[in-house]
Short mmCIF file of C-alpha atoms in Angstrom, two decimals:
data_model
loop_
_atom_site.label_atom_id
_atom_site.label_comp_id
_atom_site.label_asym_id
_atom_site.label_seq_id
_atom_site.Cartn_x
_atom_site.Cartn_y
_atom_site.Cartn_z
CA MET B 1 4.88 29.23 64.91
CA LEU B 2 2.63 27.51 63.11
CA ILE B 3 1.94 23.64 63.08
CA ALA B 4 0.54 22.68 60.40
CA GLU B 5 -1.76 18.85 60.85
CA LEU B 6 -1.91 17.21 57.67
CA ALA B 7 -5.28 14.46 56.98
CA LYS B 8 -4.35 11.08 54.93
CA GLU B 9 -3.78 12.83 51.80
CA SER B 10 -1.37 15.31 52.79
CA SER B 11 -3.39 18.25 52.93
CA VAL B 12 -3.88 20.87 55.78
CA ALA B 13 -6.65 19.60 57.81
CA ARG B 14 -6.31 22.29 60.42
CA LEU B 15 -3.07 24.47 61.66
CA TRP B 16 -1.92 24.68 65.64
CA ARG B 17 -0.16 28.34 66.99
CA ALA B 18 2.49 28.15 69.60
CA ASP B 19 4.39 30.73 70.95
CA TRP B 20 8.39 29.86 72.15
CA GLY B 21 8.07 27.77 75.54
CA LYS B 22 4.09 27.42 75.15
CA ARG B 23 2.29 24.54 73.99
CA PRO B 24 0.05 24.77 70.73
CA LYS B 25 -3.57 25.72 71.08
CA PRO B 26 -5.63 25.82 67.35
CA GLY B 27 -5.31 29.24 65.69
CA LYS B 28 -8.54 31.15 66.17
CA ASN B 29 -7.20 34.86 64.61
CA VAL B 30 -7.24 33.81 60.87
CA ALA B 31 -6.45 37.22 58.83
CA ALA B 32 -3.46 38.14 62.26
CA CYS B 33 -1.87 34.54 61.38
CA ILE B 34 -2.40 35.81 56.70
CA CYS B 35 -0.86 39.39 58.30
CA GLU B 36 2.03 37.67 60.20
CA LEU B 37 2.50 34.47 57.75
CA ASP B 38 6.36 36.55 56.52
CA THR B 39 7.35 35.91 60.45
CA LEU B 40 5.94 32.51 61.11
CA ILE B 41 7.98 30.31 61.61
CA LEU B 42 5.86 27.16 59.66
CA PHE B 43 6.22 22.92 60.56
CA GLY B 44 4.36 20.55 58.40
CA ALA B 45 3.39 22.07 55.54
CA ARG B 46 5.34 24.83 52.62
CA GLU B 47 4.20 28.54 53.01
CA PRO B 48 2.15 28.06 49.84
CA GLU B 49 -0.11 25.38 50.81
CA ILE B 50 -0.78 27.18 54.86
CA GLU B 51 -1.55 30.64 52.63
CA ALA B 52 -3.79 29.08 50.96
CA TRP B 53 -5.85 27.09 53.76
CA LEU B 54 -5.58 30.29 55.45
CA ARG B 55 -7.50 31.86 52.74
CA GLU B 56 -10.22 29.66 53.09
CA LYS B 57 -11.12 29.66 56.16
CA SER B 58 -10.50 33.60 56.69
CA ASP B 59 -13.53 33.67 53.41
CA LEU B 60 -15.31 30.28 55.57
CA GLN B 61 -15.39 33.14 58.95
CA ALA B 62 -15.87 36.12 57.43
CA THR B 63 -19.39 34.37 55.82
CA PHE B 64 -20.46 31.84 59.03
CA PRO B 65 -18.56 34.38 62.17
CA GLN B 66 -17.94 31.31 64.46
CA GLU B 67 -14.89 29.88 66.05
CA LEU B 68 -13.33 27.40 62.93
CA TRP B 69 -11.29 25.78 65.22
CA PRO B 70 -12.74 23.64 68.45
CA ASP B 71 -11.08 24.27 71.79
CA TYR B 72 -8.79 21.62 73.00
CA SER B 73 -8.53 22.86 76.05
CA ARG B 74 -11.88 22.63 77.85
#
C-alpha cells in the first residue's frame, strides 16, 4: 500500500509504504514502487500523480544516489 502525503497545493510531497498490519514507513526503493504500482493499493492521490512523483524521484535518485526520504524511525 502506498500513502501519498500531500503538500498545501495538493501535490504529492512524500510517499509512505505500508504492508498490512504494519506501520507506514517512508518508501526507499523507488524503482520497486514503480514496478509494483499496478498491484499496490493507493491512498491520498490518484495513480498518475503518484507515478509522476515516483518517476521524478527515480531520476533524482539515479543522479544523486542517496536515500530520498528521511528515516523517521530513529
